mmCIF file of C-alpha atoms and ligand atoms in Angstrom:
data_model
loop_
_atom_site.group_PDB
_atom_site.id
_atom_site.type_symbol
_atom_site.label_atom_id
_atom_site.label_comp_id
_atom_site.label_asym_id
_atom_site.label_seq_id
_atom_site.Cartn_x
_atom_site.Cartn_y
_atom_site.Cartn_z
ATOM 1 C CA MET A 1 12.679 6.611 12.749
ATOM 2 C CA TYR A 2 11.739 10.232 12.102
ATOM 3 C CA GLU A 3 15.239 11.019 10.787
ATOM 4 C CA GLN A 4 15.107 8.017 8.465
ATOM 5 C CA ILE A 5 11.744 9.107 7.064
ATOM 6 C CA GLN A 6 13.149 12.575 6.421
ATOM 7 C CA GLU A 7 16.294 11.207 4.816
ATOM 8 C CA THR A 8 14.338 8.937 2.477
ATOM 9 C CA ALA A 9 11.889 11.705 1.585
ATOM 10 C CA GLN A 10 14.761 14.088 0.820
ATOM 11 C CA PHE A 11 16.413 11.480 -1.404
ATOM 12 C CA LEU A 12 13.178 10.923 -3.333
ATOM 13 C CA LYS A 13 12.396 14.637 -3.649
ATOM 14 C CA GLN A 14 15.675 15.049 -5.529
ATOM 15 C CA LYS A 15 14.723 12.261 -7.927
ATOM 16 C CA MET A 16 11.112 13.277 -8.464
ATOM 17 C CA THR A 17 10.273 14.985 -11.721
ATOM 18 C CA SER A 18 6.744 15.879 -10.576
ATOM 19 C CA LYS A 19 4.767 16.300 -7.378
ATOM 20 C CA PRO A 20 2.098 13.586 -7.316
ATOM 21 C CA GLU A 21 -0.781 13.752 -4.849
ATOM 22 C CA THR A 22 -1.810 10.129 -5.344
ATOM 23 C CA ALA A 23 0.120 6.980 -4.506
ATOM 24 C CA ILE A 24 -0.827 3.455 -5.505
ATOM 25 C CA ILE A 25 0.306 0.254 -3.797
ATOM 26 C CA LEU A 26 0.120 -2.736 -6.099
ATOM 27 C CA GLY A 27 -0.475 -6.011 -4.321
ATOM 28 C CA SER A 28 0.404 -9.626 -5.102
ATOM 29 C CA GLY A 29 0.175 -10.284 -8.821
ATOM 30 C CA LEU A 30 -1.401 -6.883 -9.394
ATOM 31 C CA GLY A 31 1.677 -5.165 -10.746
ATOM 32 C CA ARG A 32 0.409 -4.991 -14.333
ATOM 33 C CA LEU A 33 -1.260 -1.681 -13.663
ATOM 34 C CA VAL A 34 2.224 -0.305 -14.279
ATOM 35 C CA ASP A 35 1.799 -1.103 -17.981
ATOM 36 C CA GLU A 36 -0.835 1.626 -18.021
ATOM 37 C CA ILE A 37 1.401 4.167 -16.310
ATOM 38 C CA ASP A 38 3.497 6.522 -18.420
ATOM 39 C CA VAL A 39 6.550 5.947 -16.323
ATOM 40 C CA GLU A 40 8.853 8.938 -15.962
ATOM 41 C CA SER A 41 11.246 7.401 -13.485
ATOM 42 C CA GLU A 42 11.615 4.192 -11.543
ATOM 43 C CA ILE A 43 13.772 3.505 -8.539
ATOM 44 C CA PRO A 44 14.410 -0.017 -7.189
ATOM 45 C CA TYR A 45 13.817 -0.198 -3.447
ATOM 46 C CA SER A 46 17.403 -1.422 -3.101
ATOM 47 C CA GLU A 47 18.620 2.035 -4.209
ATOM 48 C CA ILE A 48 16.431 3.968 -1.777
ATOM 49 C CA PRO A 49 17.996 4.697 1.604
ATOM 50 C CA ASN A 50 16.264 3.038 4.593
ATOM 51 C CA MET A 51 13.804 1.159 2.381
ATOM 52 C CA PRO A 52 13.292 -2.508 3.311
ATOM 53 C CA VAL A 53 13.744 -4.884 0.346
ATOM 54 C CA SER A 54 10.768 -7.037 -0.643
ATOM 55 C CA THR A 55 11.392 -10.774 -0.767
ATOM 56 C CA VAL A 56 8.152 -12.439 -1.835
ATOM 57 C CA GLU A 57 7.670 -13.880 -5.316
ATOM 58 C CA GLY A 58 5.554 -11.658 -7.553
ATOM 59 C CA HIS A 59 6.826 -8.446 -5.974
ATOM 60 C CA SER A 60 9.618 -6.868 -7.938
ATOM 61 C CA GLY A 61 10.145 -4.039 -5.493
ATOM 62 C CA LYS A 62 10.386 -0.607 -7.045
ATOM 63 C CA LEU A 63 8.958 2.846 -6.805
ATOM 64 C CA LEU A 64 7.559 4.417 -9.959
ATOM 65 C CA PHE A 65 6.771 8.008 -10.822
ATOM 66 C CA GLY A 66 4.672 8.853 -13.843
ATOM 67 C CA ARG A 67 1.197 9.606 -15.157
ATOM 68 C CA LEU A 68 -2.021 7.614 -15.054
ATOM 69 C CA GLY A 69 -5.447 8.810 -16.192
ATOM 70 C CA GLY A 70 -3.985 12.271 -16.843
ATOM 71 C CA LYS A 71 -2.641 12.658 -13.288
ATOM 72 C CA GLU A 72 0.782 12.530 -11.723
ATOM 73 C CA ILE A 73 1.136 9.474 -9.533
ATOM 74 C CA MET A 74 3.665 7.487 -7.606
ATOM 75 C CA ALA A 75 3.319 3.712 -7.391
ATOM 76 C CA MET A 76 4.836 1.058 -5.182
ATOM 77 C CA GLU A 77 5.323 -2.120 -7.108
ATOM 78 C CA GLY A 78 5.680 -4.554 -4.246
ATOM 79 C CA ARG A 79 4.973 -3.896 -0.603
ATOM 80 C CA PHE A 80 6.418 -5.054 2.691
ATOM 81 C CA HIS A 81 4.531 -7.752 4.537
ATOM 82 C CA TYR A 82 4.575 -8.439 8.246
ATOM 83 C CA TYR A 83 4.917 -12.173 7.472
ATOM 84 C CA GLU A 84 8.242 -11.501 5.769
ATOM 85 C CA GLY A 85 9.618 -10.570 9.162
ATOM 86 C CA TYR A 86 9.437 -6.790 8.882
ATOM 87 C CA SER A 87 8.286 -4.850 11.913
ATOM 88 C CA MET A 88 5.069 -2.855 11.697
ATOM 89 C CA LYS A 89 7.196 0.295 11.523
ATOM 90 C CA GLU A 90 9.008 -1.102 8.471
ATOM 91 C CA VAL A 91 5.779 -2.275 6.812
ATOM 92 C CA THR A 92 4.333 1.230 7.085
ATOM 93 C CA PHE A 93 7.554 3.185 6.515
ATOM 94 C CA PRO A 94 6.671 3.975 2.875
ATOM 95 C CA ILE A 95 3.381 5.560 3.981
ATOM 96 C CA ARG A 96 5.232 7.887 6.351
ATOM 97 C CA VAL A 97 7.546 8.818 3.481
ATOM 98 C CA MET A 98 4.550 9.384 1.169
ATOM 99 C CA TYR A 99 3.116 11.826 3.690
ATOM 100 C CA GLU A 100 6.398 13.765 3.701
ATOM 101 C CA LEU A 101 6.292 13.851 -0.112
ATOM 102 C CA GLY A 102 2.858 15.475 -0.053
ATOM 103 C CA ILE A 103 0.718 12.482 -0.967
ATOM 104 C CA LYS A 104 -2.983 13.137 -0.281
ATOM 105 C CA ASN A 105 -4.629 9.984 -1.687
ATOM 106 C CA LEU A 106 -3.622 6.351 -1.375
ATOM 107 C CA PHE A 107 -5.028 3.541 -3.511
ATOM 108 C CA VAL A 108 -4.226 0.049 -2.213
ATOM 109 C CA SER A 109 -4.814 -3.252 -3.921
ATOM 110 C CA ASN A 110 -4.415 -6.772 -2.629
ATOM 111 C CA ALA A 111 -5.217 -10.412 -3.223
ATOM 112 C CA ALA A 112 -7.638 -11.830 -0.669
ATOM 113 C CA GLY A 113 -9.489 -14.985 0.226
ATOM 114 C CA GLY A 114 -13.252 -14.683 -0.186
ATOM 115 C CA MET A 115 -15.557 -15.682 2.653
ATOM 116 C CA ASN A 116 -18.794 -14.133 1.473
ATOM 117 C CA PRO A 117 -20.720 -17.001 -0.189
ATOM 118 C CA GLN A 118 -21.761 -14.697 -3.045
ATOM 119 C CA PHE A 119 -18.155 -14.377 -4.224
ATOM 120 C CA HIS A 120 -16.411 -16.171 -7.068
ATOM 121 C CA VAL A 121 -12.704 -16.336 -7.806
ATOM 122 C CA GLY A 122 -11.701 -13.222 -9.728
ATOM 123 C CA ASP A 123 -14.377 -10.969 -8.217
ATOM 124 C CA LEU A 124 -13.443 -7.465 -7.105
ATOM 125 C CA LEU A 125 -14.217 -6.277 -3.584
ATOM 126 C CA VAL A 126 -14.184 -2.553 -2.878
ATOM 127 C CA LEU A 127 -13.266 -2.123 0.771
ATOM 128 C CA THR A 128 -15.659 -0.220 2.988
ATOM 129 C CA ASP A 129 -14.018 -1.147 6.289
ATOM 130 C CA HIS A 130 -11.485 -3.493 7.851
ATOM 131 C CA ILE A 131 -10.841 -5.660 10.893
ATOM 132 C CA ASN A 132 -7.310 -5.477 12.257
ATOM 133 C CA LEU A 133 -6.168 -8.871 13.510
ATOM 134 C CA PHE A 134 -2.457 -8.239 13.155
ATOM 135 C CA PRO A 135 -0.703 -8.939 16.458
ATOM 136 C CA GLU A 136 0.481 -5.343 16.657
ATOM 137 C CA ASN A 137 -0.949 -1.986 15.723
ATOM 138 C CA PRO A 138 1.443 0.062 13.541
ATOM 139 C CA LEU A 139 0.725 3.168 15.641
ATOM 140 C CA ARG A 140 1.913 1.506 18.850
ATOM 141 C CA GLY A 141 4.711 3.529 20.433
ATOM 142 C CA LYS A 142 5.426 7.236 20.579
ATOM 143 C CA ASN A 143 2.752 9.108 18.655
ATOM 144 C CA PHE A 144 3.761 10.739 15.385
ATOM 145 C CA PRO A 145 2.619 14.378 15.141
ATOM 146 C CA THR A 146 0.771 13.596 11.869
ATOM 147 C CA GLY A 147 -2.348 12.646 13.818
ATOM 148 C CA PRO A 148 -3.901 12.152 17.241
ATOM 149 C CA ARG A 149 -2.820 9.566 19.795
ATOM 150 C CA PHE A 150 -6.179 7.813 19.496
ATOM 151 C CA PRO A 151 -7.219 8.240 15.867
ATOM 152 C CA SER A 152 -10.719 7.447 14.682
ATOM 153 C CA MET A 153 -10.988 4.631 12.178
ATOM 154 C CA HIS A 154 -14.476 5.591 11.048
ATOM 155 C CA GLN A 155 -14.665 5.902 7.288
ATOM 156 C CA ALA A 156 -11.050 4.819 6.948
ATOM 157 C CA TYR A 157 -11.965 4.041 3.323
ATOM 158 C CA ASP A 158 -13.105 7.302 1.793
ATOM 159 C CA PRO A 159 -16.862 7.185 1.027
ATOM 160 C CA GLU A 160 -16.498 9.579 -1.910
ATOM 161 C CA PHE A 161 -13.865 7.373 -3.544
ATOM 162 C CA ILE A 162 -16.131 4.356 -3.050
ATOM 163 C CA SER A 163 -19.030 6.073 -4.720
ATOM 164 C CA ILE A 164 -16.872 7.279 -7.660
ATOM 165 C CA VAL A 165 -15.745 3.693 -8.228
ATOM 166 C CA GLU A 166 -19.295 2.347 -7.907
ATOM 167 C CA ASP A 167 -20.437 4.761 -10.620
ATOM 168 C CA ALA A 168 -17.480 3.902 -12.843
ATOM 169 C CA ALA A 169 -18.060 0.169 -12.385
ATOM 170 C CA GLN A 170 -21.666 0.538 -13.410
ATOM 171 C CA ARG A 171 -20.751 2.598 -16.468
ATOM 172 C CA LEU A 172 -18.049 0.149 -17.553
ATOM 173 C CA GLY A 173 -20.134 -2.948 -16.792
ATOM 174 C CA ILE A 174 -17.638 -4.198 -14.199
ATOM 175 C CA LYS A 175 -19.124 -6.204 -11.370
ATOM 176 C CA ILE A 176 -17.947 -5.164 -7.915
ATOM 177 C CA PHE A 177 -18.817 -6.061 -4.367
ATOM 178 C CA LYS A 178 -18.399 -3.843 -1.336
ATOM 179 C CA GLY A 179 -17.348 -5.214 2.018
ATOM 180 C CA VAL A 180 -15.007 -5.753 4.924
ATOM 181 C CA TYR A 181 -11.381 -6.902 4.687
ATOM 182 C CA LEU A 182 -9.832 -8.717 7.599
ATOM 183 C CA GLY A 183 -6.060 -8.446 7.912
ATOM 184 C CA THR A 184 -4.007 -11.202 9.541
ATOM 185 C CA SER A 185 -0.270 -11.711 9.867
ATOM 186 C CA GLY A 186 0.014 -14.877 7.734
ATOM 187 C CA PRO A 187 2.033 -16.547 6.293
ATOM 188 C CA THR A 188 -0.307 -19.499 6.808
ATOM 189 C CA PHE A 189 -3.542 -19.446 4.876
ATOM 190 C CA GLU A 190 -6.513 -20.008 7.188
ATOM 191 C CA THR A 191 -7.733 -23.311 8.520
ATOM 192 C CA PRO A 192 -11.375 -24.011 7.628
ATOM 193 C CA ALA A 193 -12.284 -23.177 11.235
ATOM 194 C CA GLU A 194 -10.467 -19.848 11.007
ATOM 195 C CA TYR A 195 -12.251 -18.940 7.764
ATOM 196 C CA ARG A 196 -15.571 -19.688 9.483
ATOM 197 C CA MET A 197 -14.590 -17.626 12.507
ATOM 198 C CA PHE A 198 -13.552 -14.638 10.356
ATOM 199 C CA ARG A 199 -16.785 -14.831 8.405
ATOM 200 C CA GLY A 200 -18.661 -14.883 11.703
ATOM 201 C CA MET A 201 -16.766 -11.780 12.764
ATOM 202 C CA GLY A 202 -18.247 -9.914 9.825
ATOM 203 C CA ALA A 203 -15.457 -10.068 7.256
ATOM 204 C CA ASP A 204 -16.042 -10.654 3.555
ATOM 205 C CA ALA A 205 -12.416 -11.302 2.672
ATOM 206 C CA VAL A 206 -9.156 -12.094 4.409
ATOM 207 C CA GLY A 207 -5.593 -11.208 3.499
ATOM 208 C CA MET A 208 -2.118 -10.561 4.857
ATOM 209 C CA SER A 209 -1.584 -6.897 4.035
ATOM 210 C CA THR A 210 -3.257 -3.495 3.620
ATOM 211 C CA VAL A 211 -4.572 -2.923 7.162
ATOM 212 C CA PRO A 212 -1.252 -1.600 8.578
ATOM 213 C CA GLU A 213 -0.739 0.766 5.639
ATOM 214 C CA VAL A 214 -4.329 2.013 5.823
ATOM 215 C CA ILE A 215 -4.104 2.696 9.562
ATOM 216 C CA VAL A 216 -0.971 4.798 9.109
ATOM 217 C CA ALA A 217 -2.400 6.592 6.058
ATOM 218 C CA VAL A 218 -5.543 7.510 8.018
ATOM 219 C CA HIS A 219 -3.352 8.752 10.864
ATOM 220 C CA CYS A 220 -1.597 10.982 8.305
ATOM 221 C CA GLY A 221 -4.892 12.350 6.979
ATOM 222 C CA ILE A 222 -4.372 10.591 3.635
ATOM 223 C CA ARG A 223 -7.622 9.574 1.902
ATOM 224 C CA VAL A 224 -7.716 5.851 1.172
ATOM 225 C CA PHE A 225 -9.266 3.661 -1.490
ATOM 226 C CA GLY A 226 -8.847 -0.113 -1.149
ATOM 227 C CA ILE A 227 -9.701 -2.949 -3.493
ATOM 228 C CA SER A 228 -9.259 -6.725 -3.186
ATOM 229 C CA VAL A 229 -9.145 -9.314 -5.905
ATOM 230 C CA ILE A 230 -10.793 -12.459 -4.614
ATOM 231 C CA THR A 231 -8.231 -15.106 -5.467
ATOM 232 C CA ASP A 232 -9.610 -18.099 -3.596
ATOM 233 C CA LEU A 233 -12.681 -19.191 -1.687
ATOM 234 C CA GLY A 234 -11.169 -20.980 1.245
ATOM 235 C CA GLY A 235 -13.970 -19.748 3.404
ATOM 236 C CA PHE A 236 -16.814 -21.881 2.221
ATOM 237 C CA ALA A 237 -15.657 -24.348 -0.408
ATOM 238 C CA ASP A 238 -15.098 -27.498 1.639
ATOM 239 C CA ALA A 239 -11.529 -28.637 2.025
ATOM 240 C CA VAL A 240 -10.221 -26.508 -0.823
ATOM 241 C CA LYS A 241 -6.549 -25.846 -0.364
ATOM 242 C CA VAL A 242 -5.181 -22.487 -1.381
ATOM 243 C CA SER A 243 -1.859 -22.169 -3.162
ATOM 244 C CA HIS A 244 0.274 -19.139 -3.926
ATOM 245 C CA GLU A 245 0.165 -20.017 -7.666
ATOM 246 C CA GLU A 246 -3.635 -20.018 -7.665
ATOM 247 C CA VAL A 247 -3.667 -16.632 -5.984
ATOM 248 C CA GLN A 248 -1.297 -15.235 -8.638
ATOM 249 C CA GLU A 249 -3.363 -16.655 -11.485
ATOM 250 C CA ALA A 250 -6.666 -15.217 -10.262
ATOM 251 C CA ALA A 251 -4.985 -11.886 -9.584
ATOM 252 C CA ASN A 252 -3.651 -11.797 -13.155
ATOM 253 C CA ALA A 253 -7.094 -12.416 -14.622
ATOM 254 C CA ALA A 254 -8.663 -9.600 -12.599
ATOM 255 C CA GLN A 255 -6.024 -6.992 -13.358
ATOM 256 C CA PRO A 256 -7.614 -5.317 -16.393
ATOM 257 C CA ARG A 257 -10.854 -4.677 -14.466
ATOM 258 C CA MET A 258 -9.074 -3.397 -11.403
ATOM 259 C CA THR A 259 -6.856 -1.180 -13.533
ATOM 260 C CA ALA A 260 -9.851 0.293 -15.356
ATOM 261 C CA LEU A 261 -11.491 1.238 -12.056
ATOM 262 C CA MET A 262 -8.323 2.777 -10.642
ATOM 263 C CA LYS A 263 -7.926 4.845 -13.799
ATOM 264 C CA GLU A 264 -11.472 6.141 -13.533
ATOM 265 C CA LEU A 265 -10.954 7.031 -9.884
ATOM 266 C CA ILE A 266 -7.711 8.855 -10.478
ATOM 267 C CA LYS A 267 -9.306 11.009 -13.164
ATOM 268 C CA LYS A 268 -11.749 12.291 -10.535
ATOM 269 C CA VAL A 269 -9.482 12.935 -7.546
HETATM 270 N N1 HPA B 1 -6.067 -15.959 3.202
HETATM 271 C C1 HPA B 1 -5.154 -15.040 3.533
HETATM 272 N N2 HPA B 1 -4.505 -14.315 2.638
HETATM 273 C C2 HPA B 1 -4.808 -14.487 1.356
HETATM 274 C C3 HPA B 1 -5.763 -15.426 0.949
HETATM 275 C C4 HPA B 1 -6.423 -16.202 1.929
HETATM 276 O O1 HPA B 1 -7.276 -17.065 1.638
HETATM 277 N N3 HPA B 1 -5.840 -15.355 -0.399
HETATM 278 C C5 HPA B 1 -4.952 -14.407 -0.799
HETATM 279 N N4 HPA B 1 -4.331 -13.879 0.251
#
């Protein structure tokens, strides 16, 4: 694994025209942020050694290098999900590579089901914490020297980033919520009973990504900002079925607001 990370990082270093300190992972239907990036180079995952290839609809699967909000960035358009069959090591492989490339900040976005009764479809949730309900922790196995064997997960989502985004949201008149994201393996959406259980556990939203990447980023000392677009309200609207199309649609509608906040944050990091 370590050799593969090195090999991939070496490959990318040769292709990189700049040395970004911030990486962005664009979640389901949230790829339009790339329209705002002055792209200098883009590399399909299929051309990157050791990189898994994304399969899910709405994820085109490429790495971008360019500028956003006056800063150099790298962006992953499309991520690897546990439900696609990838191992936790594969899901979090790009984070390990980012660390080797010198990334210091990671912004992650995702589509999530809302369980907080205050939410509406299309709302933005800034993550303050998470609950890991994936069947496996990505740090299981031999410890990587990037961090301790038993890393703290306190303030996994950087409080300074959260407060920068809160200020920006207020200035721009963008409504945001703050709360807890619960990560599950999927690919099933939740049963009504599961939504109720997750709400009872203290989660505001539920999704099938993000938590593994955040755990590994924290272990690497990378500062994290996370944001969810609430794409459905399975949690409290009786017998409402969730579909992938609905999730995509709501994600599309929320993109300009999410993009504006990310741009404001990147200016300040
Ligand atoms: N549950 C799990 N994952 C999701 C959901 C949901 O309701 N919406 C978008 N991703």
